[in-house]
Short mmCIF file of C-alpha atoms in Angstrom, two decimals:
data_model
loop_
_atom_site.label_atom_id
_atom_site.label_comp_id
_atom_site.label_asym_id
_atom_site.label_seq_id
_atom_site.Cartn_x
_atom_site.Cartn_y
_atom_site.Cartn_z
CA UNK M 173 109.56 51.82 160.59
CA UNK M 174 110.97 49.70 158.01
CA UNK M 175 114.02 47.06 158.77
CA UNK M 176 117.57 49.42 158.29
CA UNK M 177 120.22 47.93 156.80
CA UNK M 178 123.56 48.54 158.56
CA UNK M 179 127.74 48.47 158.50
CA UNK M 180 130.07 46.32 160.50
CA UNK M 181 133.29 46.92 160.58
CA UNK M 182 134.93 43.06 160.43
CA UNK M 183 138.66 43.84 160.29
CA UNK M 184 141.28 46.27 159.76
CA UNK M 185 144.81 45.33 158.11
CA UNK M 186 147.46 46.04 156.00
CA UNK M 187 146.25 43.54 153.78
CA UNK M 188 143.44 41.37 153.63
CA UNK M 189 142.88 38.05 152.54
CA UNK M 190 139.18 37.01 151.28
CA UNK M 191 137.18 34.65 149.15
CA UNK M 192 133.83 34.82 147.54
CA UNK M 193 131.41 32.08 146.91
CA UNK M 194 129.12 32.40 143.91
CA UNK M 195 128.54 35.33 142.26
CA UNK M 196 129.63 38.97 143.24
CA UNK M 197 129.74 42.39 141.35
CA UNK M 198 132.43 44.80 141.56
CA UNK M 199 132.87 48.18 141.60
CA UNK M 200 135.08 48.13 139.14
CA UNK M 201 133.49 46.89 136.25
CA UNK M 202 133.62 42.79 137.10
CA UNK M 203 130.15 41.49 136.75
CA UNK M 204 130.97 38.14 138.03
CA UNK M 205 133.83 38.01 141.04
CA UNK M 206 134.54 34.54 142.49
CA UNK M 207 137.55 33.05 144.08
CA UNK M 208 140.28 33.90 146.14
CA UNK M 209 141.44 37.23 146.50
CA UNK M 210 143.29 39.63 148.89
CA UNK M 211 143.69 43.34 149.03
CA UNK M 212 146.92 45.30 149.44
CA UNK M 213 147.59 49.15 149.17
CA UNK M 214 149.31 50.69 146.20
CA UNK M 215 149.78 54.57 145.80
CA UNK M 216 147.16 55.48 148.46
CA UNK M 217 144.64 53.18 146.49
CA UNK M 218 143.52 49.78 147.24
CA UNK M 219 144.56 46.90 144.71
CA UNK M 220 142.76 43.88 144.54
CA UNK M 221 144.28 40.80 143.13
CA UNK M 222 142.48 37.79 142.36
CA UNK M 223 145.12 34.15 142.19
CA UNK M 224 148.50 36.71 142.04
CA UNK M 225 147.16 39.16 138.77
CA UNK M 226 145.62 42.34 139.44
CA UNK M 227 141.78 42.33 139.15
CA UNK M 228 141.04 45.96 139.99
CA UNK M 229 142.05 49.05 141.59
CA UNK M 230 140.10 52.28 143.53
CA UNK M 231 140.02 54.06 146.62
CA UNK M 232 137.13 51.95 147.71
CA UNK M 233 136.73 48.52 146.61
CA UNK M 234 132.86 47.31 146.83
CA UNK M 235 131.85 43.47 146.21
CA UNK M 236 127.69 42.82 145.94
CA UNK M 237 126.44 39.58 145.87
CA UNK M 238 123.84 38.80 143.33
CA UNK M 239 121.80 36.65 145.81
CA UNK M 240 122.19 37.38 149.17
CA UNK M 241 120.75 33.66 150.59
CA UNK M 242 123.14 32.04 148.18
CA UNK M 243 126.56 34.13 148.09
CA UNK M 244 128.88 34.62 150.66
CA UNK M 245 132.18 35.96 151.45
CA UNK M 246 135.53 34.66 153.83
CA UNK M 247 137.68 36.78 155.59
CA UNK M 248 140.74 35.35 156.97
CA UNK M 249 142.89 36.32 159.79
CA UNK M 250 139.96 38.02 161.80
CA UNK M 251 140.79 39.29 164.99
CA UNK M 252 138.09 38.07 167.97
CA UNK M 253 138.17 39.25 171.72
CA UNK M 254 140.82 42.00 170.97
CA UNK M 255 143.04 42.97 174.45
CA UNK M 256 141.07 39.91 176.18
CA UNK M 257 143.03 37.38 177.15
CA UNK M 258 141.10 34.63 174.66
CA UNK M 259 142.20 36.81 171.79
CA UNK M 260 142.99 35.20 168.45
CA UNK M 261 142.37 34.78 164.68
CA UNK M 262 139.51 32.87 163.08
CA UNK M 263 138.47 32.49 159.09
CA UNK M 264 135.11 33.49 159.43
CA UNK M 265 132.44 33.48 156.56
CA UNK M 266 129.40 36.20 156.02
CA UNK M 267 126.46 37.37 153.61
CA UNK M 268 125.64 40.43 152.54
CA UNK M 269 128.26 42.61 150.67
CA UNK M 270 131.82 43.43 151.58
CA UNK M 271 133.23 46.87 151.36
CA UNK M 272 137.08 47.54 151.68
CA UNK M 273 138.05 51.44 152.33
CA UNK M 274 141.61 53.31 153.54
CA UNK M 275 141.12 53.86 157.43
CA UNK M 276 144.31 55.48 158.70
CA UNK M 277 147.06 53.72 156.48
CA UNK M 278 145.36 50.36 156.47
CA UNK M 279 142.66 48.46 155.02
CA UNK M 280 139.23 47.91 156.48
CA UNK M 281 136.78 45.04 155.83
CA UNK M 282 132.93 46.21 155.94
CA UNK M 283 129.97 43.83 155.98
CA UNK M 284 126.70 45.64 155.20
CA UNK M 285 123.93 43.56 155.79
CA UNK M 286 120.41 43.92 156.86
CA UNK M 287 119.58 43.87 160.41
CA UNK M 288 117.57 40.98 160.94
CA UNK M 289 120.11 39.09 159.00
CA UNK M 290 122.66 40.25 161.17
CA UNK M 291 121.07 39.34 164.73
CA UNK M 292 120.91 35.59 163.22
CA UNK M 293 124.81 35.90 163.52
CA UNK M 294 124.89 38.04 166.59
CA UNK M 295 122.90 35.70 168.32
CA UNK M 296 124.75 32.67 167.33
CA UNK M 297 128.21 34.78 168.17
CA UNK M 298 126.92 35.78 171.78
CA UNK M 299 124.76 32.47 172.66
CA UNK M 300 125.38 28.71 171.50
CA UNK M 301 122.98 27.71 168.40
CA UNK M 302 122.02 25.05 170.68
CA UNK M 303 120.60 27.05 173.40
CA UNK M 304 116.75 27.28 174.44
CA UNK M 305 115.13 28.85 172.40
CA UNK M 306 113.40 31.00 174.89
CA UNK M 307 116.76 31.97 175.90
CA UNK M 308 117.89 33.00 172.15
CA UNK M 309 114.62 35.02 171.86
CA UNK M 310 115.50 37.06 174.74
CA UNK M 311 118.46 37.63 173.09
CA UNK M 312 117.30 38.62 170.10
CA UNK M 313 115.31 41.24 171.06
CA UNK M 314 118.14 42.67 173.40
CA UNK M 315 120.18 42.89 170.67
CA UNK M 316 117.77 44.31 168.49
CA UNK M 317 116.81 47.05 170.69
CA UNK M 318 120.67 47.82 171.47
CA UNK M 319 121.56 48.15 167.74
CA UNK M 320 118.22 50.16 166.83
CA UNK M 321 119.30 52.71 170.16
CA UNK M 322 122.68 52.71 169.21
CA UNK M 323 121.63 54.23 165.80
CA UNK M 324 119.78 56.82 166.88
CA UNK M 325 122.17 57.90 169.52
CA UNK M 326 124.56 58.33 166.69
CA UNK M 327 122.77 61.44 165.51
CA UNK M 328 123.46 62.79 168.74
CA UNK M 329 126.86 64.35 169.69
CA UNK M 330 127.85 61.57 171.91
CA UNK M 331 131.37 61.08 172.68
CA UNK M 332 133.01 57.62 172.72
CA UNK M 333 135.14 58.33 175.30
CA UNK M 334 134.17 61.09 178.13
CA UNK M 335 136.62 61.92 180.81
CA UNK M 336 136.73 64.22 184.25
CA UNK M 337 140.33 64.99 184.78
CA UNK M 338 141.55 66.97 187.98
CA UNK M 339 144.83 66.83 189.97
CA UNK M 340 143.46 64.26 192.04
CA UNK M 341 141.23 61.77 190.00
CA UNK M 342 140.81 60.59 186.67
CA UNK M 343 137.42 58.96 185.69
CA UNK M 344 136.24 57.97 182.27
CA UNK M 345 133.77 55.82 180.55
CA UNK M 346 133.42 54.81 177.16
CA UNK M 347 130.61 54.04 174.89
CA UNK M 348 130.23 53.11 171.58
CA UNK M 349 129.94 55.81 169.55
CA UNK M 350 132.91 56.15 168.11
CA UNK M 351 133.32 54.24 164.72
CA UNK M 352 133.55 56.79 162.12
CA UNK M 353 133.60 55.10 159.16
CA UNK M 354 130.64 52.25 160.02
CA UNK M 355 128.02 51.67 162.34
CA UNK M 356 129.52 49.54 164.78
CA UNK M 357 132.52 46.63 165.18
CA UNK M 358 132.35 42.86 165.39
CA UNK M 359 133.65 42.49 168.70
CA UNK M 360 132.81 42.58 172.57
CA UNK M 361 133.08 46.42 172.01
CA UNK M 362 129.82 46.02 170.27
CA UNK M 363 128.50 43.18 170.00
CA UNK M 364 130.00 39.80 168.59
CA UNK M 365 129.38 39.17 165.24
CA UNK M 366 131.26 36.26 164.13
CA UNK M 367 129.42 35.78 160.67
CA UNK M 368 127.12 32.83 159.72
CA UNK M 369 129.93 29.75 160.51
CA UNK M 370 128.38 29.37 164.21
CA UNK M 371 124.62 29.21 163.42
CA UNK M 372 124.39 26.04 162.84
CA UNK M 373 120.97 24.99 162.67
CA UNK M 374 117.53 26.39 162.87
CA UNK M 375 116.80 27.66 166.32
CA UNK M 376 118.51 30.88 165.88
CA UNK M 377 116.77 32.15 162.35
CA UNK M 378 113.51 30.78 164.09
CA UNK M 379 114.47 32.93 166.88
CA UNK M 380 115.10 35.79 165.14
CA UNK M 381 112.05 35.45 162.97
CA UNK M 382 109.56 34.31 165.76
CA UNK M 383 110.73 38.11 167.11
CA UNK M 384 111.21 40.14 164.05
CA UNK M 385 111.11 43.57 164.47
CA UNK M 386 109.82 43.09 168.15
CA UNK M 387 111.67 45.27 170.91
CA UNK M 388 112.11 46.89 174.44
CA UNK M 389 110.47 50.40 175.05
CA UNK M 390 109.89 52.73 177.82
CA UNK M 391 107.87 55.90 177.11
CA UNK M 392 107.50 54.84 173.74
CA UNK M 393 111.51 54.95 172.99
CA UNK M 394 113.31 51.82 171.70
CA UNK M 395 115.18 50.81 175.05
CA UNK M 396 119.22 50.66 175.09
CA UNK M 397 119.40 47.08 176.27
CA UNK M 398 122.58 46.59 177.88
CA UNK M 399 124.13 42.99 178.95
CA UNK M 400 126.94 41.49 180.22
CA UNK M 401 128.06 37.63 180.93
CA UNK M 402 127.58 37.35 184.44
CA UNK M 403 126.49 40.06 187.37
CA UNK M 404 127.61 38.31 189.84
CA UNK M 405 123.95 37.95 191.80
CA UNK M 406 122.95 41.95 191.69
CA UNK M 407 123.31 44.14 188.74
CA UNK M 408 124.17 47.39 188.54
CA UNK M 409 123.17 51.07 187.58
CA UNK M 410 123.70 52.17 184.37
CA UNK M 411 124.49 56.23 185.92
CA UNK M 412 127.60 54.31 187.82
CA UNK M 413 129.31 52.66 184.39
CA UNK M 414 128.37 55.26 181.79
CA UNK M 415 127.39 58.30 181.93
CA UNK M 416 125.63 60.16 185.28
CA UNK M 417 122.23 60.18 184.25
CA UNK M 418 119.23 58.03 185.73
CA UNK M 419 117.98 55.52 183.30
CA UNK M 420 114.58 54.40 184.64
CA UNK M 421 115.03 50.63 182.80
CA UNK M 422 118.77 49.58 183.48
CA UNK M 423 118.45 49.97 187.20
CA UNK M 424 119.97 47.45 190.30
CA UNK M 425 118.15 44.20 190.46
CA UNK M 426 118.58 40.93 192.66
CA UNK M 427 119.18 38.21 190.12
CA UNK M 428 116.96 35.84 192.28
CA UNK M 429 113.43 35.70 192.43
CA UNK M 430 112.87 36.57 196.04
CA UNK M 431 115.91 38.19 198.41
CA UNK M 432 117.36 36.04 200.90
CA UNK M 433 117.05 36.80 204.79
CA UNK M 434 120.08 37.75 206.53
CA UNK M 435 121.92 39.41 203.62
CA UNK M 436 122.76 43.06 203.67
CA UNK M 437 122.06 44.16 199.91
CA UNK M 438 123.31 47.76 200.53
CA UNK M 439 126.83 46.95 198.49
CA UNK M 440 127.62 50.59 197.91
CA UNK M 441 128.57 49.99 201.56
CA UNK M 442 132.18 48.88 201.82
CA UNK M 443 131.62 46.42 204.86
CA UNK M 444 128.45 44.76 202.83
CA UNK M 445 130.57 44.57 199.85
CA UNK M 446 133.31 42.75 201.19
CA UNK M 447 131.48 40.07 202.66
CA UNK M 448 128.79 39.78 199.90
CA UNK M 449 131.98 39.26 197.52
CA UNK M 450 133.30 36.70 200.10
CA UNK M 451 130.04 34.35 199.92
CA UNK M 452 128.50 32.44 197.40
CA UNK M 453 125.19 33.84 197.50
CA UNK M 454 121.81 31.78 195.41
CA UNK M 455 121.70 33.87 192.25
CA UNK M 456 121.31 32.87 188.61
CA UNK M 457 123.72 32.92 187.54
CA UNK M 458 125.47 31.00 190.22
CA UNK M 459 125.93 27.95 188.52
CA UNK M 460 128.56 25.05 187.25
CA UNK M 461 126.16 23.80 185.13
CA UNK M 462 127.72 22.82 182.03
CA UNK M 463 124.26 22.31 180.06
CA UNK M 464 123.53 25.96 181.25
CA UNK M 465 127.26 27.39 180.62
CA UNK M 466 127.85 25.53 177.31
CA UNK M 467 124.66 28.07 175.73
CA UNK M 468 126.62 31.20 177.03
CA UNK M 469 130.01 30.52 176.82
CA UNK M 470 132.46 29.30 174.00
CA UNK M 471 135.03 27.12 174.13
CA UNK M 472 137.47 29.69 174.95
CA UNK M 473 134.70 31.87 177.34
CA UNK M 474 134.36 28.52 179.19
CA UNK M 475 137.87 28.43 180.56
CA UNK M 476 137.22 31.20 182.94
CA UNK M 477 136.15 31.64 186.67
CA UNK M 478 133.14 34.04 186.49
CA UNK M 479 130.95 34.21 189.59
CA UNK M 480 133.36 34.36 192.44
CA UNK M 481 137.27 34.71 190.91
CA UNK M 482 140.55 35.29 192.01
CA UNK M 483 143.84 37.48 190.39
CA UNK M 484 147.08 37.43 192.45
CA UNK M 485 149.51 40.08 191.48
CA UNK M 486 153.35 40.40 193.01
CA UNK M 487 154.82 44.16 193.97
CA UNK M 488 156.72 43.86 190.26
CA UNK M 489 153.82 42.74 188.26
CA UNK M 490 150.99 45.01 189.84
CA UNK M 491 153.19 48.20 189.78
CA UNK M 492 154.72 47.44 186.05
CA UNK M 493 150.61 46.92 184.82
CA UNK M 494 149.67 50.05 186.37
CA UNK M 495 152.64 52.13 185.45
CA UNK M 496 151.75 50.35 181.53
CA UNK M 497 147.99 51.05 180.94
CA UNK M 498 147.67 54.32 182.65
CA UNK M 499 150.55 56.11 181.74
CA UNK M 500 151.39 56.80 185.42
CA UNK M 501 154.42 56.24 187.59
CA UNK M 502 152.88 55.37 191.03
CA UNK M 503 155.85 53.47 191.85
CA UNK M 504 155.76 51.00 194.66
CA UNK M 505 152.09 50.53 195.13
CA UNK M 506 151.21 50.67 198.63
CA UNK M 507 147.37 50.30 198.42
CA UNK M 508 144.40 49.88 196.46
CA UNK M 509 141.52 51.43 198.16
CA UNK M 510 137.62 51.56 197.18
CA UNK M 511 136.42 54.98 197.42
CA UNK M 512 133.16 54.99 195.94
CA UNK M 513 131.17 51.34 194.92
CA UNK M 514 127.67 51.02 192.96
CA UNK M 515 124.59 49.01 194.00
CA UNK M 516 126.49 45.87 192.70
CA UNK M 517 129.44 46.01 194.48
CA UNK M 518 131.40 47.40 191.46
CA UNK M 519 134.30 50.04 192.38
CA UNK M 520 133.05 52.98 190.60
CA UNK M 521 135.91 55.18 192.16
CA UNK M 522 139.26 53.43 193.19
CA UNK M 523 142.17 55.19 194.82
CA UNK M 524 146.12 54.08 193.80
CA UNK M 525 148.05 54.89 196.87
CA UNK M 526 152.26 54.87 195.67
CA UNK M 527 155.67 55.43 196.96
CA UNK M 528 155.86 58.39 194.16
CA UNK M 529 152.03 59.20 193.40
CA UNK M 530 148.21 58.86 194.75
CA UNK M 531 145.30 59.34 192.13
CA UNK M 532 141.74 57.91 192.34
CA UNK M 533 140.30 56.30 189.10
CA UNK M 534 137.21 55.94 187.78
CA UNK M 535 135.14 54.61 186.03
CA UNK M 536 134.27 50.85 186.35
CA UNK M 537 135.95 49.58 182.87
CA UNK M 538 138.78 52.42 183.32
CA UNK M 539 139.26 50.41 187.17
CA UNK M 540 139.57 46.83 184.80
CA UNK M 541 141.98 48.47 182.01
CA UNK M 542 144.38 49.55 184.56
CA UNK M 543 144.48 46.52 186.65
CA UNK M 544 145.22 43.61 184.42
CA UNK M 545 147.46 43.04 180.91
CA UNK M 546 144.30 42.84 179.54
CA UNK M 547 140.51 43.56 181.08
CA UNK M 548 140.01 42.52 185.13
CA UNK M 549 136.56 40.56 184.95
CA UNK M 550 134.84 43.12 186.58
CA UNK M 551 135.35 46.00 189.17
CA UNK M 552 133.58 44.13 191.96
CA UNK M 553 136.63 43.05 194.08
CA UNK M 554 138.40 43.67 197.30
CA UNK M 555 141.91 43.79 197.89
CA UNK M 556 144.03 41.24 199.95
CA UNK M 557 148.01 42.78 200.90
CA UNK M 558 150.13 40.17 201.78
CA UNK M 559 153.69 39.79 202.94
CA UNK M 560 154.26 43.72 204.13
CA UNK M 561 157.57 45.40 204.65
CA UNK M 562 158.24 48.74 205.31
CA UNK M 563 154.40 49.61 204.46
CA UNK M 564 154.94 48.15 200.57
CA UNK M 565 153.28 44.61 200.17
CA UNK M 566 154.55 42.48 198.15
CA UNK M 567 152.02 40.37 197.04
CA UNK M 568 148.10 41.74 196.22
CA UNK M 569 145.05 38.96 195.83
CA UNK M 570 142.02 40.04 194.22
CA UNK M 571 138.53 38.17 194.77
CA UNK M 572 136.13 39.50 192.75
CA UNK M 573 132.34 39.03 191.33
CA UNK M 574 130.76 38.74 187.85
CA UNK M 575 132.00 39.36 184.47
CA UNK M 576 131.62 42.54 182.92
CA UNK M 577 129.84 45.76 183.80
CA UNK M 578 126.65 44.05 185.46
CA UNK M 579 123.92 46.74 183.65
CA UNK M 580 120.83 45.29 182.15
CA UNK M 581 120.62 41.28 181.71
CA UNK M 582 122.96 39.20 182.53
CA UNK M 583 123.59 36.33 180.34
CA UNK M 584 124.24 33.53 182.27
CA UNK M 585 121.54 34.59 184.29
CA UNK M 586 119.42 34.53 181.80
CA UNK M 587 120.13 30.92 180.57
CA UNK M 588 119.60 29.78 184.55
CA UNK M 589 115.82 31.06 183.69
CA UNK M 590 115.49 29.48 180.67
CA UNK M 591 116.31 26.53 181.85
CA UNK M 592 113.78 26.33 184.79
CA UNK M 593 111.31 27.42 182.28
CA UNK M 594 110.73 31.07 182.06
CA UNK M 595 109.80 32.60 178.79
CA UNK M 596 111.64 35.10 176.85
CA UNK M 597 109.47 37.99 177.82
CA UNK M 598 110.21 37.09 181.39
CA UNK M 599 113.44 36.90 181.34
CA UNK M 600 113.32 40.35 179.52
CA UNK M 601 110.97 41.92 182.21
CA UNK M 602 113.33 40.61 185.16
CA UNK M 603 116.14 42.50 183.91
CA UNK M 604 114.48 45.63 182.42
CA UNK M 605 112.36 46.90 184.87
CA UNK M 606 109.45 49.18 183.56
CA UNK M 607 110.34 48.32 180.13
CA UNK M 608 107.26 46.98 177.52
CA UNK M 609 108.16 44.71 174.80
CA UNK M 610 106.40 46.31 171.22
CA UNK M 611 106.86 45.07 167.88
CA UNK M 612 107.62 48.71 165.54
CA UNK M 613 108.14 46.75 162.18
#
C-alpha cells in the first residue's frame, strides 16, 4: 500500500479570506500566486481577487504550491468546535494545496495533503505538542488507522445518518460518511485538524515518523479506531453508539488495570448505574492533574468538568431545548427516564415523558443533541427532579460521566498511562482488545 493523499474540507463561506506564502500555481494561468487574497461568488462562478483587482475567475479555483515543505496557505475566519459550546474563529495556517469549489450557494475551502503530513497536524490539533511522546504515538496510529478505515468504508453504501422511526421511539446515530464533496472535515466531527500553527516543535513529526505507516488490525483489516476525551472509568460498545453490529476490537473495558472489589460493573443495570455515576471511582482518567490535562485539553477544552459533571436545567429552559433540537412539542416535561443503558453507563434509549407527548430517543449522541443548546458531555447521567407541583418539576439536575461517546481509547486515559510509563503499544492494546499493531506501508 502506498501513503494516499487525501481532502479536508477546512471551511465553508460566502466568502473567504486567504493568504499564500511563497510560491503557488493557479488554475487559471498564474504561475506565481502570493499575497493576500479572498474569494467571493460572481454569476455562479468563483472570483478571486488578489489586494481589491480581480486575479482570476472559474467554477473551481485550485492553488498548488511549488514546494510543499516551504509554501503554505492562511485561512481566516475558520470555524472550530461547531454547536460546542467553545465554538469560535481562528486564522489558521496549512501546507499542501488549497482548493475552493461551489457547495450549496457558498464557498468551500479544501486542503489536500498527504496523509502522513496531515496526522502531524491532527495530532498536534487533538493532543498538546508538548505531550509524551509515547502518548502522541498512540495517537498517531489511532488516527491513522481511523482515517485509512474511514476511506474504505466510503466505498461502501454507508449512510451518515441512520434512523428507526416508529410512533413510539426515535433512535439515530450518525457516522461520518457523509461529506460529498471531500474526504472528511476539520472538526470534532472528524477529527481536528487545525493546520500546522499548533505543532510547535519536534515531538509530533518524530511521532508521526517513528510510526509511519504503522496501524491497528484485526483479521488482517485496518481497525476503525475510535476515541473520545474521557470515558468516564469504563468504555463502551461500539453496537450501543453506532450501528448494531458486534465489533470484536471496540468492546467495554475497565480503564484501570485491575477491577476494584466491591463495585458492581454491570452498568446496563439502572441501580449500578446510578451509584457508579454517584462515586468517584480509581480510573485513568480520573485525574486533576494539570501536567496530564494540559497534553489533552486546550485552553478552551480545559475549562470543562469531565469525569463526574453536573447540568441544572429549570421547567422553561429544559422544555424550550427539547421542544428546539427535536422538533417536538412535549410540553411540560414531567420526566426523563433511562430505558435502555450500555456497558458504560451511557443511556442508549431515553424516554421524554410530557404534559402533551411521550417518545423514547435513541441513540447516545441523538440523547446529547436534544438535551443541551449545544452537545450534553455524554449520555451517562441520571436525572435529579426537584421542586414538584402538580407532578411537573420545576427544576432537573443532571450528574453525569465522561466526555463523549466512551468507544475505543479514551484520551485522557491514555495520557494517565503515559505518564506512569506505559508505551504506546500498550496503551493501544488496553483499549483495543484483540487488535495487532502492523506496519502496511
Amino acid at each position: 500500500m502506498t501513503e494516499p493523499e487525501i481532502n479536508i474540507g477546512i471551511l465553508t463561506a460566502k466568502e473567504i479570506r486567504f493568504d499564500l506564502y511563497g510560491e503557488f500555481k493557479s488554475n487559471f494561468g498564474t504561475d506565481k500566486c502570493s499575497g493576500n487574497y479572498k474569494a467571493v461568488l460572481e454569476e455562479e462562478k468563483i472570483a478571486v481577487y488578489k489586494d481589491d483587482k480581480k486575479a482570476g475567475k472559474s467554477e473551481e479555483i485550485i492553488f498548488t504550491p511549488n514546494d510543499i515543505d516551504i509554501e503554505s496557505f492562511v485561512l481566516y475566519d475558520v470555524v472550530i468546535g461547531k454547536n460546542f459550546h467553545w465554538q469560535k474563529k481562528e486564522r489558521q495556517r496549512f501546507r499542501g494545496t488549497l482548493r475552493l469549489f461551489i457547495e450549496e450557494g457558498d464557498i468551500t475551502a479544501v486542503n489536500v495533503i498527504n496523509l502522513e503530513e496531515y496526522l502531524s497536524s491532527v495530532i498536534a490539533s487533538e493532543m498538546n505538542a508538548n505531550s509524551s511522546p509515547e502518548l502522541l504515538k498512540a495517537h498517531a496510529v489511532i488516527s491513522r488507522s481511523w482515517i485509512l478505515a474511514q476511506l474504505e468504508k466510503k466505498n461502501e453504501t454507508a449512510k451518515h445518518v441512520n434512523e428507526l422511526i416508529t410512533d413510539d421511539e426515535i433512535i439515530r446515530w450518525y457516522d461520518s460518511t457523509n461529506h460529498k464533496n471531500y474526504d472528511f472535515c476539520s472538526d470534532d466531527h472528524c477529527q481536528r485538524y487545525q493546520g500546522i500553527t499548533r505543532i510547535i516543535n519536534e515531538n509530533v513529526y518524530n511521532a508521526v515518523e517513528s510510526t509511519r505507516g504503522i496501524v491497528l488490525t484485526y483479521e488482517d483489516k485496518v481497525c476503525d479506531t475510535r476515541y473520545s476525551k474521557c470515558c468516564g472509568g469504563i468504555t463502551e460498545s461500539y453496537e450501543n453508539v453506532w450501528e448494531p453490529i458486534r465489533v470484536r476490537y471496540l468492546v467495554s473495558i475497565t480503564d484501570y488495570k485491575f477491577e476494584i472489589d466491591g463495585i458492581e460493573y454491570d452498568l446496563t443495570k439502572e441501580q449500578n448505574a446510578r451509584k457508579w455515576i454517584d462515586i468517584s471511582p480509581h480510573a485513568f482518567c480520573n485525574t486533576a492533574d494539570p501536567r496530564i490535562l494540559q497534553q489533552v485539553l486546550n485552553d478552551y477544552d480545559r475549562q470543562t468538568e469531565f469525569f463526574r459533571w453536573k447540568v441544572e436545567y429549570s421547567q422553561d429552559e429544559l422544555s424550550s431545548i427539547i421542544k428546539e433540537k427535536s422538533g417536538i412539542d412535549f410540553g411540560h416535561i414531567i420526566d426523563l427516564e433511562p430505558v435502555k443503558r450500555g456497558y458504560s453507563g451511557r443511556i442508549i434509549k431515553l424516554k421524554i415523558r410530557g404534559t402533551k407527548k411521550s417518545l423514547t430517543v435513541g441513540k447516545e449522541l441523538e440523547i446529547r443533541r436534544w438535551l443541551s443548546p449545544t452537545h450534553l458531555y455524554s449520555s451517562a447521567f441520571t436525572v435529579l427532579k426537584e421542586e414538584i407541583k402538580d407532578n411537573i418539576p420545576a427544576k432537573f439536575v443532571l450528574k453525569g460521566a465522561g466526555w463523549g461517546h466512551g468507544v475505543g481509547l479514551c484520551q485522557i486515559g491514555a495520557a494517565s498511562m503515559s505518564n506512569i510509563g506505559y508505551l504506546f503499544d500498550e496503551i493501544l492494546l488496553h483499549y483495543f482488545k484483540g487488535a495487532k499493531i502492523k506496519k502496511i506501508y
